[in-house]
Steps between C-alpha positions, in 0.01 A plus 500: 500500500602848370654496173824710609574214742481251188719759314733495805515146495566438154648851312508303190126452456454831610746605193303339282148602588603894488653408153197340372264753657791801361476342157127451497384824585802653261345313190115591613614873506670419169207374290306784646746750324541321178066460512489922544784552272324275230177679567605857493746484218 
């Protein structure tokens, strides 16, 4: 089963993967800039 169906079938679930994948790439890319700002200070 294709995961768009899933996400058709239940929006809410879908809400909350893309927030949890939004917010876990968002504080990756975060702790890379802090690590280079740290580092090239």
């Amino acid at each position: 089963m294709p995961i768009w169906v899933g996400l058709y079938e239940c929006p809410r679930l879908g809400v909350l993967v893309f927030i949890s994948y939004y917010i876990e790439k968002l504080s990756i890319s975060l702790i890379v800039t802090l690590y280079f700002f740290e580092k090239f200070q």
